[in-house]
Every structure is written in C-alpha cells, then in structure tokens.
Short mmCIF file of C-alpha atoms in Angstrom, two decimals:
data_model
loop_
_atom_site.label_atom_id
_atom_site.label_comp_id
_atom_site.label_asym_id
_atom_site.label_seq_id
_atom_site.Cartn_x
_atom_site.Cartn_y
_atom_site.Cartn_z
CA UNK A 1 -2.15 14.92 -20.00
CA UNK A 2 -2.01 14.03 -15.96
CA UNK A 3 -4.40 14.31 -13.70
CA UNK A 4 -4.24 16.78 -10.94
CA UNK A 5 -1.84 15.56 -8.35
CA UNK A 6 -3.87 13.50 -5.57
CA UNK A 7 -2.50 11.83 -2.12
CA UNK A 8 -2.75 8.04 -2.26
CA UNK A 9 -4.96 6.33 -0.10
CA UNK A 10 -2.56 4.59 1.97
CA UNK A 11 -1.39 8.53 2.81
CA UNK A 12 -5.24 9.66 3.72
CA UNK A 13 -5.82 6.52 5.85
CA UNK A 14 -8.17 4.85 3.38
CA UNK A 15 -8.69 0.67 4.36
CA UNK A 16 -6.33 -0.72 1.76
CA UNK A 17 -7.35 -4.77 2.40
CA UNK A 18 -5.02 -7.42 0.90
CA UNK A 19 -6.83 -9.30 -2.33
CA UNK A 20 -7.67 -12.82 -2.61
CA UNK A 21 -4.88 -15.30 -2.22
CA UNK A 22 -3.85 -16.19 -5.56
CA UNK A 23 -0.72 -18.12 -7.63
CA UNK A 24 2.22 -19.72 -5.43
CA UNK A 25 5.01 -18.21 -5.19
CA UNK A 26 7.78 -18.98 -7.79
CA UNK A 27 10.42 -21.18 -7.25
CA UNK A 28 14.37 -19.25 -5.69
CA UNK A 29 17.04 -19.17 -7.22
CA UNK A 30 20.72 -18.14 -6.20
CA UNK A 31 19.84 -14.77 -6.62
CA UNK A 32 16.99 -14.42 -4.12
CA UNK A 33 19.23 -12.39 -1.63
CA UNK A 34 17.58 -8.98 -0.13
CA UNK A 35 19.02 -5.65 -1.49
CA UNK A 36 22.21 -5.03 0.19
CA UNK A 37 23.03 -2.22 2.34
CA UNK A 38 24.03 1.23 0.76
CA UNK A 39 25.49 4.29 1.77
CA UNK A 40 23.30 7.05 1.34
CA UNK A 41 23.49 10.04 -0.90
CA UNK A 42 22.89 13.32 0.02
CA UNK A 43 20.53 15.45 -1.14
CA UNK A 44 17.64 18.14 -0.64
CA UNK A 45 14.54 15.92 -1.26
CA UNK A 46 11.32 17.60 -2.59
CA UNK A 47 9.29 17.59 -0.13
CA UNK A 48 11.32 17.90 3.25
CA UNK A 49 8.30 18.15 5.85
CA UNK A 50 7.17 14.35 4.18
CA UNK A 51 10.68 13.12 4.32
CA UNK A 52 11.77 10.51 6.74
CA UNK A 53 15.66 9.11 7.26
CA UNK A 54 16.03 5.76 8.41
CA UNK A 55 18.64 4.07 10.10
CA UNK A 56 20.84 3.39 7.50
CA UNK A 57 20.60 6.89 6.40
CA UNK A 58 18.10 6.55 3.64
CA UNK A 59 15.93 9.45 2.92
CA UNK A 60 11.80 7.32 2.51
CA UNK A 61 8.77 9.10 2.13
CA UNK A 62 6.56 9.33 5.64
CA UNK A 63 3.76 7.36 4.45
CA UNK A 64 6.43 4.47 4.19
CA UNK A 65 6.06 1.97 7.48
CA UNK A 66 8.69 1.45 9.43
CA UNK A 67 8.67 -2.29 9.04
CA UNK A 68 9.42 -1.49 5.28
CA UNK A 69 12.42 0.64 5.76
CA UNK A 70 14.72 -1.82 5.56
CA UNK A 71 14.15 -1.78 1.76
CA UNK A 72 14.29 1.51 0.78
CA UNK A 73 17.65 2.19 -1.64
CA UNK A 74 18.89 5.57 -3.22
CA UNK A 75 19.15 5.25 -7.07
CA UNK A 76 21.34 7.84 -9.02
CA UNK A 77 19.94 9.02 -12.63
CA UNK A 78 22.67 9.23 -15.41
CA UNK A 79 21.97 12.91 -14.71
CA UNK A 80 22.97 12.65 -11.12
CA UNK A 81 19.54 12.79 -9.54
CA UNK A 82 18.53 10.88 -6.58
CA UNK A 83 15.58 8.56 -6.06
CA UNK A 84 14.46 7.18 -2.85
CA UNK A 85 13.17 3.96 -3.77
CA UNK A 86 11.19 0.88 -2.40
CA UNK A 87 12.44 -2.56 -2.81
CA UNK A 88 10.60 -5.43 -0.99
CA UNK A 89 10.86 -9.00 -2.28
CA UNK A 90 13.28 -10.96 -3.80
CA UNK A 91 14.38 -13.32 -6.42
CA UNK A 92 14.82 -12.59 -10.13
CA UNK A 93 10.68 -12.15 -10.95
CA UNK A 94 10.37 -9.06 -10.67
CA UNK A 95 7.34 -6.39 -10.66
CA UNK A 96 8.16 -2.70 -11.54
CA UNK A 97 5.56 0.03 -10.60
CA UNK A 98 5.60 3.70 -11.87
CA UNK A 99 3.69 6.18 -9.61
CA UNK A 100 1.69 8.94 -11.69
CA UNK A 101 2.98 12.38 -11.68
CA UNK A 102 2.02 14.30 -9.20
CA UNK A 103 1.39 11.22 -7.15
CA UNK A 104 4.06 9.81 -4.37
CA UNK A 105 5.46 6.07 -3.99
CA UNK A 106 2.59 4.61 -1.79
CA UNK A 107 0.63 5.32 -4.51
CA UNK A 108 1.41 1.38 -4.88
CA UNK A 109 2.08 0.19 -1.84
CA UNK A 110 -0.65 -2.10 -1.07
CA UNK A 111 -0.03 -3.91 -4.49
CA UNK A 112 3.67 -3.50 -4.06
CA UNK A 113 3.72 -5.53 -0.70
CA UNK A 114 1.02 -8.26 -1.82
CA UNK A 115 3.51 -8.85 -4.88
CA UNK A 116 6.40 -9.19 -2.18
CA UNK A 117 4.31 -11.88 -0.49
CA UNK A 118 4.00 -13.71 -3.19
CA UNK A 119 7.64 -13.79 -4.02
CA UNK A 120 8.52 -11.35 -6.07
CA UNK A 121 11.41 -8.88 -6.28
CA UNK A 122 9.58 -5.31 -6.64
CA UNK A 123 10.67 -1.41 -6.81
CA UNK A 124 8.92 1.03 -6.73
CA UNK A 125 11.19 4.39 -7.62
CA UNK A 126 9.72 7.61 -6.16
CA UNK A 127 10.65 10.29 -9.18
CA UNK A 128 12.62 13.13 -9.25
CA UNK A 129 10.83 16.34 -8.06
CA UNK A 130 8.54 14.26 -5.68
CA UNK A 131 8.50 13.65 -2.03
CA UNK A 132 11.70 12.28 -0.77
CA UNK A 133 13.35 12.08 -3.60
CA UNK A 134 15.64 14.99 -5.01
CA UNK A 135 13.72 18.22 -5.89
CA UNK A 136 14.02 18.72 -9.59
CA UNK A 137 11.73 21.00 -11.92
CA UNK A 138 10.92 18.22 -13.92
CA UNK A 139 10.14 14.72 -14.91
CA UNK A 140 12.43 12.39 -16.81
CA UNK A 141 12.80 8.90 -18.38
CA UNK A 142 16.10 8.88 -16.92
CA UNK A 143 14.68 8.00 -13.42
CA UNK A 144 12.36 5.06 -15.34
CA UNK A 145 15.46 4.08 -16.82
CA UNK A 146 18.16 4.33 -13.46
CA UNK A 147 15.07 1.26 -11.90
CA UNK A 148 15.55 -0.64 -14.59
CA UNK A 149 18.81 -0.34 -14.46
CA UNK A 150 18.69 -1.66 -10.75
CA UNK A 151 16.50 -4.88 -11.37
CA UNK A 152 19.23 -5.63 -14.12
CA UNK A 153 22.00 -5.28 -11.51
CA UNK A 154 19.87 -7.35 -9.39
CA UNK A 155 19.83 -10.21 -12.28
CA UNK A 156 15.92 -9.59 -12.88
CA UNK A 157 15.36 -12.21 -15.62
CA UNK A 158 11.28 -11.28 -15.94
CA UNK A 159 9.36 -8.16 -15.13
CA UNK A 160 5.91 -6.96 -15.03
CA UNK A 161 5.19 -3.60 -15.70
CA UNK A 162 2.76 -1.56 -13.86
CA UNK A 163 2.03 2.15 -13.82
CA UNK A 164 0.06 4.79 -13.41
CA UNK A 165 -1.10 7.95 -15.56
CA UNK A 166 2.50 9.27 -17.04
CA UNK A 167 4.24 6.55 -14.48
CA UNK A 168 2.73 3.44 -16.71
CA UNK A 169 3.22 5.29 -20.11
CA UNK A 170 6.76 5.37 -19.24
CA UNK A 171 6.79 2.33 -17.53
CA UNK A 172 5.84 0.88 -21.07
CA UNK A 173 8.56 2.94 -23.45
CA UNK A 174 11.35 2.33 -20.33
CA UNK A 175 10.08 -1.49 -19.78
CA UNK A 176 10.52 -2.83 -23.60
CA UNK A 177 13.33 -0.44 -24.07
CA UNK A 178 15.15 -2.45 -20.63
CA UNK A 179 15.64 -5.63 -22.66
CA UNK A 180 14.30 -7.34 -19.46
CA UNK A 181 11.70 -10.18 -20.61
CA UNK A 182 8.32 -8.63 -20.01
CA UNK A 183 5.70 -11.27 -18.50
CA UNK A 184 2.61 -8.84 -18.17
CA UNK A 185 1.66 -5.41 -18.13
CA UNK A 186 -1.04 -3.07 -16.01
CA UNK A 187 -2.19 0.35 -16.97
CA UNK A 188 -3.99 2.58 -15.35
CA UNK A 189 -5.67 6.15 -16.60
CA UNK A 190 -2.49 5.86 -18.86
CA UNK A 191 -2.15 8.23 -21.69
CA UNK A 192 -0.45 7.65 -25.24
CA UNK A 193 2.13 9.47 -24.62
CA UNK A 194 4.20 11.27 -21.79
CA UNK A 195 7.79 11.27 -21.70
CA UNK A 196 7.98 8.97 -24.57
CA UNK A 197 5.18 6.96 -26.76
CA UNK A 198 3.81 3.93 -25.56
CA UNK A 199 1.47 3.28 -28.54
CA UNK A 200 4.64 2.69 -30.37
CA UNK A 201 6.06 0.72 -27.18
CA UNK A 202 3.37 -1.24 -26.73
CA UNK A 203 3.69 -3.17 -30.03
CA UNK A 204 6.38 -5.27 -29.11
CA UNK A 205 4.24 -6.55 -25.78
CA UNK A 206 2.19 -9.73 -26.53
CA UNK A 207 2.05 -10.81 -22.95
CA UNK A 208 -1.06 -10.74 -21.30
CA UNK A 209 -2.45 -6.85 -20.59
CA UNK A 210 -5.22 -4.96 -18.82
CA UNK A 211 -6.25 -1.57 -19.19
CA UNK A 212 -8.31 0.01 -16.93
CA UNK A 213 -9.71 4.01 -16.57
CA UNK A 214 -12.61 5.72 -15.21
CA UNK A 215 -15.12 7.67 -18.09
CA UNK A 216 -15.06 10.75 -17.14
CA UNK A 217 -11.25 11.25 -16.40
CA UNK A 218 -10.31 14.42 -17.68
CA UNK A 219 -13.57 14.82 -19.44
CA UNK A 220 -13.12 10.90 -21.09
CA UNK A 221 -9.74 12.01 -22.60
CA UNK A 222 -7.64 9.30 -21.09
CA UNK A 223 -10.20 6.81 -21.81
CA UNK A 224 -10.07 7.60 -25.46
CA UNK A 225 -5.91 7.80 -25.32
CA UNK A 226 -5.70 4.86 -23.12
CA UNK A 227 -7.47 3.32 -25.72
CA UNK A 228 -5.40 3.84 -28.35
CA UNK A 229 -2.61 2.00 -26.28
CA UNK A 230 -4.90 -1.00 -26.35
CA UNK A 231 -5.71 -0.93 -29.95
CA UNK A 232 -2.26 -0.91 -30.87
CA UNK A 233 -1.09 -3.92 -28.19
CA UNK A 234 -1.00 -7.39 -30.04
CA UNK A 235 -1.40 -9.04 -27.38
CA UNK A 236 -3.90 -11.99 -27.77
CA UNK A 237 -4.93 -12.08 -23.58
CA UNK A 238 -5.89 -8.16 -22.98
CA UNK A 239 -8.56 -6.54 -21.47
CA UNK A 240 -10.22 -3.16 -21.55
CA UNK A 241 -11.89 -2.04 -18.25
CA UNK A 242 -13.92 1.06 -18.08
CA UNK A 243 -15.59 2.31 -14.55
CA UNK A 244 -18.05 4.76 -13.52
CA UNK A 245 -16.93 8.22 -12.36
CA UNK A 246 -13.51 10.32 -12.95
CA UNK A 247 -11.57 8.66 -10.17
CA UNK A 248 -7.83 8.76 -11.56
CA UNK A 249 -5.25 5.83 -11.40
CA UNK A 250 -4.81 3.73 -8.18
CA UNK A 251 -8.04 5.57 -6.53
CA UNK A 252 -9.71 3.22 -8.84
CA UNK A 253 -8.73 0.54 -6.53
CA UNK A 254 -9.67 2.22 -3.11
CA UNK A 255 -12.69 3.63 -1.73
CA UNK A 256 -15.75 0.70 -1.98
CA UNK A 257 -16.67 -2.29 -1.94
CA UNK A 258 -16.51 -2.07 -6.19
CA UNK A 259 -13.17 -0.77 -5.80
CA UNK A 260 -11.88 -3.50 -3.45
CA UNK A 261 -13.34 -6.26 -6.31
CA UNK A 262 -11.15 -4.38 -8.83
CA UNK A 263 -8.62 -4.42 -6.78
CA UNK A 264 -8.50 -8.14 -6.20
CA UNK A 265 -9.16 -8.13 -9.80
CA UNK A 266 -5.83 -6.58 -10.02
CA UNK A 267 -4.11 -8.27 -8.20
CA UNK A 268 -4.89 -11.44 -9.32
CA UNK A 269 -4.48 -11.06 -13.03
CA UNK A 270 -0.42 -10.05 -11.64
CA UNK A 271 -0.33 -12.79 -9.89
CA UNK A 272 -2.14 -15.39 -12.43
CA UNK A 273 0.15 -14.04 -15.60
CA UNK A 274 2.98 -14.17 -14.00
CA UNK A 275 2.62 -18.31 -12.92
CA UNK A 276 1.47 -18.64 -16.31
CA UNK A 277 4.70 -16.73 -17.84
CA UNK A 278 6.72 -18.96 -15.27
CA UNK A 279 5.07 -22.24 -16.18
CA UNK A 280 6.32 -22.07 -19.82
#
C-alpha cells in the first residue's frame, strides 16, 4: 500500500519555513537531560554514498545538519539491527515520528525541530533498510518498537504519535502497544494496515486526532483506507483533511503557499493538544 519512495523536501532544497508560534513550552522536570553519549555500533548502512559519521562515531543521514549531530543515537532492534536515529529535545513530553517507507528521516525534520523548540523530547528512528541505517531486505515493527523502547528508557511519561504512509500505521499499532500515555496523534496518507492494523489500534486512542491525505493518492486508495482509520477512532476532537492532487505524506506540507498553511496547521494542532493534554 506505499507510495513510491520520494526524497523529502528538506533533501531537494525545498523552503521548509517554521509555523506560527504556538503553546509554551511545558514545564522540566528532573529528567530533562540531553541524550547521553554512546558508543557507536558498527554496521554497513543502506545507503553508504548518503551516509555521514559524526564525531562521536555515529553513522546520520547527509541531509542531517551538522548543528543536529549532536543528537543522533544508534538504536539496536531485538533482532540486532541498527538504526541511526534523531533525538533533539528534552524532557519527558515526548513526540515520536515514523518516516514512510521508502522515505528517509528528514522526511520530518522541519516538524521534528519546531517540536524541539517548543520543549519537547523527539526521535525520529530512520528504519532498517534505509539510508544510514543498517541495510536489511525488509521492514519491521521491531525498529517501531526498539524507539519506543528508547523514550521509555528516557522516562517519556506522554507521547504524540506522528507518521507517515506505513511509518504512522505503525506508529499507531507500536504507539498504543508502548504503554506510553498517548496525548495526540497525526496521520498522514496512512493506510489501514502495514506491518500491523491500526484500525484495530486506533480504538483505544481518544486523544485528539487529525487525518490528512491528498484525493488522488494512489488512485484515492489511501483516502478511502485512511478513512477507515478515522471511522474507527473514538476520539471526540478528530479531524478529516482531504487536499487537492496525489501529493503523498509530508509533501503535503511543502511546496506552496497552501502547503505552508497546512503546515502551520500541523504544527499547531501538535503543539495546541499537547498543552491541552498537559493542562489536565
């Protein structure tokens, strides 16, 4: 069910400008400190020719800036693969993102590093078989599962769940299956079900929730299964966004001046249900 792979637009150079100012950050607690350092792992990333190491050793995807490698970690699967993964911010609020298949880790960045800003603790895992993390034939829950893993090492007490295509199906059936109190959840061109079911997921979210997907993505098929996520989610605050055209997952957000609004419209329904989550 995913779309045909597609380089973010952070990686083609697109203008990616920061939303509207939005909710204050939340209040720190003893847990706010950065990731600590790690020794790296060694492996044969995916994509070698797109792979960067940084000081420390840390194998980061190229379209990663410098002034964010600082906060790039190695996560190990339970099946022994390695993930190169982002993780700006701090605190225990945190804000997962799931790239789509096909798809790299700056898929996010913009919204990733806006989150940050605000306060939050976010990671953003690059899967198995992509970029700079390990080359493997194919995709797994298990690397879902190894960053939620992390945020529970890193005493995450909320999380809001954002993803892409396959990355925010799983990010749903990974998310609830975490145990980590969900505040809010994002999906974009997301189908029913890759690597795991999120219509069935999905019925234990009641937080706040917005859908969004182009009409002619894959010839309107993941409008119709997106769709059938949002039928089945309970929640009482969600919202069902349908745009013109067949862009596919965060090229929604990128590209115009109707893009940048939906953007900022993203960006500040993360922001606004999480101070509302934090508030009660």
């Amino acid at each position: 069910m995913e779309a045909p792979p597609a380089a973010s637009p952070q990686a083609q150079g697109a203008a990616a400008p920061s939303s509207s100012k939005s909710a204050s950050k939340p209040a720190e607690s003893p847990a706010d400190e950065p990731v600590a350092p790690q020794r790296p792992a060694s492996y044969k990333p995916a994509v070698p020719r797109l792979t960067a190491r940084t000081a420390t050793g840390q194998l980061v995807n190229k379209c990663v800036p410098k002034r964010l490698w600082n906060s790039v970690r190695t996560l190990t699967t339970k099946d022994r693969k390695h993930l190169s993964t982002l993780i700006p911010g701090k605190g225990t609020n945190a804000v997962y993102f799931g790239h789509q298949y096909g798809g790299q880790v700056c898929n996010f960045l913009d919204l990733a590093e806006q989150m940050a800003a605000r306060g939050y603790r976010v990671i953003l895992p690059e899967f198995r078989g992509h970029v700079a993390s390990e080359a493997a034939g194919a995709s797994s829950p298990l690397d879902m599962r190894a960053a939620f893993d992390e945020l529970k090492t890193l005493h995450a007490r909320h999380v809001f769940l954002a993803g892409e295509s396959c990355g925010g199906t799983t990010a749903v059936v990974e998310g609830v299956r975490s145990g980590i109190p969900i505040v809010g959840l994002l999906l974009l061109s997301s189908p029913a079900r890759c690597d795991g079911d999120a219509v069935s997921a999905v019925r234990t979210i009641e937080q706040p929730s917005l859908f969004m997907v182009t009409h002619e993505d894959m010839q309107g098929r993941h409008e119709k299964q997106l769709r059938e996520v949002y039928d089945a989610s309970p929640a009482t605050q969600k919202h069902f966004v349908v745009v013109d055209g067949e862009a596919h997952g965060t090229l929604m957000l990128y590209g115009d001046d109707a893009a940048d609004a939906r953007r900022t419209k993203v960006v500040d329904f993360m922001t606004h249900t999480y101070a509302a989550a934090l508030r009660k």
